[in-house]
CSV table of C-alpha atoms in Angstrom, one decimal:
chain,number,residue,atom,x,y,z
A,1,MET,CA,-60.9,-36.4,17.1
A,2,THR,CA,-63.6,-39.1,17.7
A,3,GLU,CA,-65.3,-40.3,14.4
A,4,VAL,CA,-69.1,-39.8,14.4
A,5,LEU,CA,-71.2,-42.4,12.5
A,6,SER,CA,-74.1,-41.3,10.3
A,7,GLN,CA,-77.6,-42.7,11.0
A,8,ASP,CA,-77.4,-45.0,7.9
A,9,GLU,CA,-74.1,-46.5,9.2
A,10,ILE,CA,-75.6,-47.1,12.6
A,11,ASP,CA,-78.7,-48.8,11.0
A,12,GLN,CA,-76.4,-51.0,8.8
A,13,LEU,CA,-74.3,-52.0,11.8
A,14,LEU,CA,-77.3,-52.9,13.9
A,15,THR,CA,-78.7,-55.0,11.1
A,16,VAL,CA,-75.5,-57.0,10.7
A,17,ILE,CA,-75.2,-57.6,14.4
A,18,SER,CA,-78.8,-58.8,14.6
A,19,ALA,CA,-78.3,-61.2,11.7
A,20,GLY,CA,-75.2,-62.7,13.5
A,21,ASP,CA,-72.9,-62.0,10.6
A,22,VAL,CA,-70.3,-60.3,12.8
A,23,GLU,CA,-67.9,-62.4,14.7
A,24,GLY,CA,-66.5,-61.5,18.1
A,25,GLU,CA,-63.1,-60.7,16.6
A,26,ASP,CA,-64.7,-58.3,14.1
A,27,THR,CA,-66.5,-56.5,17.0
A,28,LYS,CA,-63.3,-56.2,18.8
A,29,GLN,CA,-61.6,-54.6,15.8
A,30,ILE,CA,-64.5,-52.1,15.5
A,31,THR,CA,-64.0,-51.3,19.2
A,32,ASP,CA,-60.3,-51.0,18.8
A,33,ARG,CA,-60.6,-48.5,16.1
A,34,LYS,CA,-62.4,-46.0,18.3
A,35,ASN,CA,-60.3,-43.1,19.4
A,36,ILE,CA,-60.8,-42.9,23.1
A,37,LYS,CA,-59.2,-40.1,25.1
A,38,ILE,CA,-58.8,-40.7,28.8
A,39,TYR,CA,-59.7,-37.7,31.0
A,40,ASP,CA,-58.6,-37.5,34.6
A,41,PHE,CA,-61.0,-35.3,36.6
A,42,LYS,CA,-58.3,-35.0,39.3
A,43,ARG,CA,-55.9,-33.5,36.8
A,44,PRO,CA,-57.9,-31.2,34.5
A,45,ASP,CA,-56.1,-29.5,31.6
A,46,LYS,CA,-56.5,-25.7,32.1
A,47,PHE,CA,-54.0,-24.5,29.5
A,48,SER,CA,-54.7,-24.8,25.8
A,49,LYS,CA,-52.1,-25.8,23.3
A,50,ASP,CA,-52.0,-22.2,22.0
A,51,GLN,CA,-51.4,-20.8,25.5
A,52,ILE,CA,-48.6,-23.4,26.2
A,53,ARG,CA,-47.0,-22.5,22.8
A,54,THR,CA,-47.1,-18.8,23.7
A,55,VAL,CA,-45.5,-19.4,27.1
A,56,SER,CA,-42.8,-21.4,25.3
A,57,VAL,CA,-42.1,-18.5,22.9
A,58,MET,CA,-41.9,-16.0,25.8
A,59,HIS,CA,-39.4,-18.2,27.7
A,60,ASP,CA,-37.3,-18.8,24.6
A,61,ALA,CA,-36.6,-15.0,24.8
A,62,PHE,CA,-36.0,-15.4,28.5
A,63,ALA,CA,-33.5,-18.2,27.9
A,64,ARG,CA,-31.6,-16.1,25.4
A,65,HIS,CA,-31.4,-13.1,27.7
A,66,THR,CA,-30.3,-15.4,30.6
A,67,THR,CA,-27.7,-17.0,28.5
A,68,THR,CA,-26.1,-13.6,27.8
A,69,SER,CA,-26.4,-12.2,31.3
A,70,LEU,CA,-25.0,-15.4,33.0
A,71,SER,CA,-22.2,-15.6,30.5
A,72,ALA,CA,-21.1,-12.1,31.4
A,73,MET,CA,-21.6,-12.6,35.1
A,74,LEU,CA,-19.7,-15.9,35.3
A,75,ARG,CA,-17.2,-15.1,32.6
A,76,SER,CA,-17.7,-18.5,31.0
A,77,LEU,CA,-19.7,-20.2,28.3
A,78,VAL,CA,-23.3,-20.6,29.4
A,79,ASN,CA,-26.1,-22.0,27.3
A,80,VAL,CA,-29.8,-21.9,28.4
A,81,HIS,CA,-32.7,-23.1,26.3
A,82,VAL,CA,-36.3,-24.3,26.8
A,83,ALA,CA,-36.4,-28.0,27.0
A,84,SER,CA,-40.2,-28.4,27.6
A,85,VAL,CA,-43.4,-26.6,28.7
A,86,ASP,CA,-45.9,-28.8,30.5
A,87,GLN,CA,-49.0,-28.5,32.7
A,88,LEU,CA,-49.2,-30.7,35.8
A,89,THR,CA,-50.3,-30.6,39.4
A,90,TYR,CA,-48.2,-28.8,42.0
A,91,GLU,CA,-47.8,-32.1,43.8
A,92,GLU,CA,-46.3,-33.7,40.7
A,93,PHE,CA,-43.8,-30.8,40.4
A,94,ILE,CA,-42.7,-31.0,44.0
A,95,ARG,CA,-42.2,-34.8,43.7
A,96,SER,CA,-40.1,-34.3,40.5
A,97,ILE,CA,-37.4,-32.1,42.0
A,98,PRO,CA,-34.5,-33.2,44.4
A,99,SER,CA,-35.1,-33.3,48.1
A,100,THR,CA,-32.4,-30.7,48.6
A,101,THR,CA,-32.3,-27.9,46.0
A,102,ALA,CA,-32.5,-24.1,45.6
A,103,LEU,CA,-36.1,-23.0,45.5
A,104,ALA,CA,-36.6,-19.3,45.0
A,105,LEU,CA,-40.1,-18.0,45.8
A,106,ILE,CA,-40.9,-15.2,43.3
A,107,ASN,CA,-43.6,-12.5,43.9
A,108,MET,CA,-45.3,-12.0,40.5
A,109,ASP,CA,-46.5,-8.5,41.1
A,110,PRO,CA,-49.0,-7.2,39.8
A,111,LEU,CA,-50.3,-10.7,39.5
A,112,LYS,CA,-51.5,-12.4,42.6
A,113,GLY,CA,-49.7,-15.2,44.2
A,114,SER,CA,-46.1,-16.5,43.8
A,115,ALA,CA,-44.1,-18.6,41.4
A,116,ILE,CA,-41.1,-20.9,42.0
A,117,LEU,CA,-37.7,-20.9,40.3
A,118,GLU,CA,-35.9,-24.1,41.1
A,119,ILE,CA,-32.2,-24.4,40.2
A,120,ASP,CA,-30.5,-27.8,40.1
A,121,PRO,CA,-27.8,-28.2,42.8
A,122,ALA,CA,-25.2,-29.0,40.2
A,123,ILE,CA,-25.9,-25.6,38.5
A,124,THR,CA,-26.2,-23.8,41.8
A,125,PHE,CA,-22.8,-24.9,43.2
A,126,SER,CA,-21.1,-24.5,39.8
A,127,MET,CA,-22.2,-20.8,39.6
A,128,ILE,CA,-21.2,-20.2,43.2
A,129,ASP,CA,-17.8,-21.8,42.7
A,130,ARG,CA,-17.1,-19.7,39.6
A,131,LEU,CA,-18.0,-16.5,41.4
A,132,PHE,CA,-15.7,-17.5,44.3
A,133,GLY,CA,-12.8,-17.9,41.8
A,134,GLY,CA,-13.0,-21.6,41.3
A,135,PRO,CA,-13.2,-23.6,38.1
A,136,GLY,CA,-16.9,-24.4,38.5
A,137,GLU,CA,-16.6,-28.1,38.0
A,138,ASN,CA,-19.3,-30.5,38.8
A,139,SER,CA,-18.5,-31.5,42.4
A,140,LYS,CA,-21.7,-33.6,43.1
A,141,VAL,CA,-22.4,-31.5,46.2
A,142,ASN,CA,-25.8,-32.1,47.7
A,143,ARG,CA,-26.3,-30.0,50.8
A,144,GLU,CA,-28.1,-26.9,52.0
A,145,LEU,CA,-26.7,-23.5,51.2
A,146,SER,CA,-24.6,-21.5,53.7
A,147,ASP,CA,-25.5,-17.9,54.5
A,148,ILE,CA,-22.8,-16.6,52.2
A,149,GLU,CA,-23.7,-19.0,49.4
A,150,GLN,CA,-27.4,-18.0,49.7
A,151,SER,CA,-26.5,-14.3,49.4
A,152,VAL,CA,-24.5,-15.1,46.3
A,153,ILE,CA,-27.3,-17.1,44.7
A,154,GLU,CA,-29.8,-14.3,45.5
A,155,SER,CA,-27.8,-11.9,43.5
A,156,ILE,CA,-27.8,-14.3,40.5
A,157,ILE,CA,-31.6,-14.8,40.8
A,158,VAL,CA,-32.2,-11.1,40.9
A,159,ARG,CA,-30.4,-10.7,37.6
A,160,ILE,CA,-32.4,-13.6,36.1
A,161,LEU,CA,-35.6,-11.9,37.2
A,162,GLY,CA,-34.7,-8.8,35.2
A,163,ASN,CA,-34.6,-11.1,32.1
A,164,LEU,CA,-38.0,-12.5,33.1
A,165,ARG,CA,-39.5,-9.1,33.2
A,166,GLU,CA,-38.2,-8.2,29.7
A,167,ALA,CA,-39.4,-11.5,28.3
A,168,TRP,CA,-43.0,-11.0,29.7
A,169,SER,CA,-43.2,-7.3,28.6
A,170,GLN,CA,-45.2,-8.2,25.5
A,171,VAL,CA,-48.0,-9.5,27.7
A,172,ILE,CA,-47.8,-7.6,31.0
A,173,ASP,CA,-45.5,-5.2,32.8
A,174,LEU,CA,-44.4,-7.9,35.2
A,175,ARG,CA,-42.3,-6.8,38.3
A,176,PRO,CA,-41.0,-10.1,39.7
A,177,ARG,CA,-39.4,-9.8,43.2
A,178,LEU,CA,-37.4,-12.4,45.0
A,179,GLY,CA,-39.1,-13.4,48.3
A,180,ASN,CA,-37.0,-16.0,50.0
A,181,ILE,CA,-35.0,-19.1,49.1
A,182,GLU,CA,-35.9,-22.6,50.5
A,183,THR,CA,-33.9,-25.7,50.2
A,184,ASN,CA,-36.6,-28.2,51.2
A,185,PRO,CA,-39.5,-28.5,48.7
A,186,GLN,CA,-41.9,-29.4,51.5
A,187,PHE,CA,-41.5,-25.8,52.9
A,188,ALA,CA,-42.5,-24.2,49.6
A,189,GLN,CA,-46.3,-24.8,49.5
A,190,ILE,CA,-47.5,-21.8,47.4
A,191,VAL,CA,-50.8,-23.5,46.2
A,192,PRO,CA,-52.7,-26.7,47.2
A,193,PRO,CA,-51.2,-30.0,45.9
A,194,THR,CA,-54.0,-30.6,43.4
A,195,GLU,CA,-53.8,-27.1,41.8
A,196,MET,CA,-52.6,-27.1,38.2
A,197,VAL,CA,-49.4,-25.3,37.3
A,198,ILE,CA,-47.4,-24.6,34.1
A,199,LEU,CA,-43.8,-25.8,34.3
A,200,VAL,CA,-41.1,-24.3,32.1
A,201,THR,CA,-38.1,-26.6,32.1
A,202,LEU,CA,-34.8,-24.8,31.0
A,203,GLU,CA,-31.9,-27.0,30.2
A,204,THR,CA,-28.8,-25.2,31.5
A,205,ARG,CA,-25.1,-25.8,30.7
A,206,ILE,CA,-22.2,-24.0,32.2
A,207,GLU,CA,-19.0,-25.2,30.4
A,208,ASP,CA,-19.1,-29.0,31.2
A,209,VAL,CA,-21.7,-28.9,33.9
A,210,GLU,CA,-25.3,-29.6,32.9
A,211,GLY,CA,-28.5,-29.3,34.9
A,212,MET,CA,-32.1,-27.9,34.9
A,213,MET,CA,-33.8,-24.8,35.9
A,214,ASN,CA,-37.5,-25.1,36.5
A,215,PHE,CA,-40.0,-22.2,36.5
A,216,CYS,CA,-43.3,-23.2,38.0
A,217,ILE,CA,-46.3,-20.8,37.7
A,218,PRO,CA,-49.7,-21.7,39.2
A,219,TYR,CA,-52.8,-21.4,37.1
A,220,LEU,CA,-54.4,-19.1,39.8
A,221,THR,CA,-51.5,-16.6,39.2
A,222,LEU,CA,-51.9,-16.6,35.4
A,223,GLU,CA,-55.7,-16.6,35.4
A,224,PRO,CA,-56.2,-12.8,35.1
A,225,ILE,CA,-54.1,-12.7,31.9
A,226,ILE,CA,-54.9,-16.1,30.5
A,227,SER,CA,-56.7,-14.5,27.5
A,228,LYS,CA,-53.5,-12.7,26.7
A,229,LEU,CA,-51.4,-15.9,26.4
A,230,SER,CA,-52.1,-16.3,22.7
A,231,ALA,CA,-50.2,-15.6,19.5
A,232,GLN,CA,-52.9,-13.3,18.3
A,233,PHE,CA,-52.5,-11.0,21.2
A,234,MET,CA,-48.7,-11.1,21.3
A,235,TYR,CA,-48.3,-10.2,17.6
A,236,SER,CA,-51.3,-7.8,17.3
A,237,THR,CA,-50.2,-4.5,15.9
A,238,ILE,CA,-53.4,-2.9,17.3
A,239,ARG,CA,-52.4,-3.7,20.8
A,240,ARG,CA,-48.9,-2.3,20.3
A,241,GLY,CA,-49.6,1.2,19.1
A,242,SER,CA,-53.2,2.4,18.9
A,243,THR,CA,-55.0,1.6,22.2
A,244,THR,CA,-56.2,4.5,24.3
A,245,GLU,CA,-54.2,3.3,27.2
A,246,ASN,CA,-50.9,3.3,25.2
A,247,LEU,CA,-51.6,6.7,23.7
A,248,ASN,CA,-52.2,8.2,27.2
A,249,ILE,CA,-49.0,6.7,28.5
A,250,LEU,CA,-47.1,8.1,25.5
A,251,LYS,CA,-48.7,11.6,26.0
A,252,GLU,CA,-47.8,11.5,29.7
A,253,SER,CA,-44.2,10.6,28.9
A,254,LEU,CA,-43.8,13.3,26.3
A,255,SER,CA,-45.5,16.0,28.5
A,256,VAL,CA,-42.4,16.2,30.8
A,257,ILE,CA,-39.8,16.6,28.1
A,258,ASP,CA,-38.1,20.0,27.8
A,259,VAL,CA,-37.8,21.5,24.4
A,260,LEU,CA,-36.0,24.7,23.3
A,261,LEU,CA,-38.2,27.6,22.1
A,262,SER,CA,-36.6,30.6,20.3
A,263,ALA,CA,-38.1,33.7,18.8
A,264,GLU,CA,-36.2,34.8,15.8
A,265,ILE,CA,-36.4,38.5,14.7
A,266,GLY,CA,-34.4,38.0,11.6
A,267,SER,CA,-31.0,36.8,10.3
A,268,MET,CA,-28.1,38.0,8.3
A,269,GLU,CA,-24.5,37.0,7.5
A,270,LEU,CA,-21.6,38.8,8.9
A,271,PRO,CA,-17.8,38.2,8.5
A,272,VAL,CA,-16.1,36.9,11.6
A,273,ARG,CA,-14.1,40.1,12.0
A,274,ASP,CA,-17.4,42.1,12.3
A,275,VAL,CA,-18.8,39.7,14.8
A,276,ILE,CA,-15.7,40.0,17.0
A,277,SER,CA,-15.9,43.8,16.9
A,278,ILE,CA,-19.5,44.0,18.1
A,279,GLN,CA,-19.9,46.0,21.3
A,280,PRO,CA,-22.8,46.6,23.6
A,281,GLY,CA,-25.0,49.3,22.2
A,282,ASP,CA,-24.2,48.6,18.6
A,283,THR,CA,-27.1,48.5,16.2
A,284,ILE,CA,-27.4,45.7,13.6
A,285,ARG,CA,-29.6,46.5,10.6
A,286,LEU,CA,-31.5,43.3,9.5
A,287,PRO,CA,-32.3,43.3,5.8
A,288,ASN,CA,-35.9,42.8,4.7
A,289,VAL,CA,-37.2,43.1,8.3
A,290,LYS,CA,-39.6,45.9,9.2
A,291,ILE,CA,-40.6,47.1,12.6
A,292,GLY,CA,-44.2,45.7,12.4
A,293,ASP,CA,-43.1,42.3,10.9
A,294,PRO,CA,-44.0,39.2,12.9
A,295,MET,CA,-41.2,37.2,14.5
A,296,ILE,CA,-40.7,33.5,13.9
A,297,LEU,CA,-41.1,31.1,16.9
A,298,LYS,CA,-38.9,28.0,16.5
A,299,ILE,CA,-39.2,24.7,18.3
A,300,GLY,CA,-35.8,23.2,18.3
A,301,ASN,CA,-34.5,24.2,14.9
A,302,LYS,CA,-37.9,24.0,13.2
A,303,ALA,CA,-39.9,27.2,12.4
A,304,LYS,CA,-43.5,26.5,13.6
A,305,PHE,CA,-45.3,29.8,14.4
A,306,LYS,CA,-45.6,33.5,13.8
A,307,CYS,CA,-45.5,35.6,16.9
A,308,ARG,CA,-45.2,39.1,18.2
A,309,PRO,CA,-43.0,40.5,21.1
A,310,GLY,CA,-44.4,41.9,24.3
A,311,MET,CA,-44.2,41.9,28.1
A,312,VAL,CA,-45.9,39.8,30.7
A,313,GLY,CA,-45.3,41.6,34.0
A,314,ASN,CA,-41.5,42.2,34.1
A,315,SER,CA,-40.7,39.3,31.7
A,316,VAL,CA,-40.1,39.5,28.0
A,317,ALA,CA,-42.7,37.4,26.1
A,318,VAL,CA,-44.1,36.6,22.7
A,319,GLN,CA,-47.7,35.9,21.6
A,320,VAL,CA,-48.3,33.2,19.1
A,321,THR,CA,-50.5,34.6,16.2
A,322,GLU,CA,-50.4,32.0,13.5
A,323,LYS,CA,-49.2,28.5,12.6
A,324,LEU,CA,-46.7,28.5,9.7
A,325,GLU,CA,-48.4,25.4,8.3
A,326,ASP,CA,-51.4,27.5,7.6
A,327,ILE,CA,-49.5,29.9,5.3
A,328,THR,CA,-48.5,29.3,1.7
A,329,PRO,CA,-45.0,27.9,0.8
A,330,GLU,CA,-44.1,31.3,-0.8
A,331,GLU,CA,-44.9,33.2,2.4
A,332,PHE,CA,-43.0,30.6,4.5
A,333,GLU,CA,-39.9,31.0,2.4
A,334,GLU,CA,-40.1,34.8,2.4
A,335,LEU,CA,-40.4,34.8,6.3
A,336,THR,CA,-37.8,32.2,7.1
A,337,GLY,CA,-35.6,31.8,4.1
A,338,GLU,CA,-36.3,28.0,4.2
A,339,ASP,CA,-38.2,25.6,2.1
A,340,ILE,CA,-41.5,24.5,3.8
A,341,ASP,CA,-40.7,20.8,2.9
A,342,GLU,CA,-37.6,20.9,5.0
């Protein structure tokens, strides 16, 4: 941070300079002590340090999920971790990647625009070789993908995108979709060259083969959710459970769940031999139950309401008359034979 001089310090400095007591070397030392920050207007910083840190945390989780899924898919030891998260122009990103590589254009629905997942050729051909039954060694191949190889790498990227959705779930319900795969960076112009992007570099190792995966996201794509890219938002307990939107989603999900309702007239214990001998038309006398007594309506195995039997059209029905929570513990135990605390 630039140091600001007080008015007294400024006056003393002007007095010394006017008197000629300060040599050129001393003036140079004073100048050298100033903390000057160079600002390039062609390359403005649009992401704060907190936002970059949040993106890094999100993709740490993405790297862990990808490590697990690729290890299972390739049946070999895979290690993926975040090497760096930087902001730069799209032109700088394009210039930093090989002239022939695998560039997957990713639709970032519901966000506007696209992102790019670039996979180093060494990693790409190692994964393809393993899925074809080979050892997956580093063969130094540098060529375009064949149709069959492209189909294989598409299946790998689709699995990776599932991990991306899970990693972003704390910020947005992202539904990334694979568009197409390019091998020439010049054909992957998703934003103007001077547009700022955030670049997540993932160091990837498959057995002895090492390489990079780069995930490039334009600022224009992240702009609608830029305020959510903060630690305060990600770890807020208010956001997670008590917003009206989340409660409505929870209610909607619960409203379609089927639950078992049963109206219980009464209960009694019988020996197994008596139960086996019961025939249609037999009458079972229930102890402590009178004709006018209410029935108990259970939800699942919990007694919740008093009700009385009746008919609706040609169907047998019950009418809820009272909540059991509104009665005393003694009345509850007398009706159900259960402790109200259970």
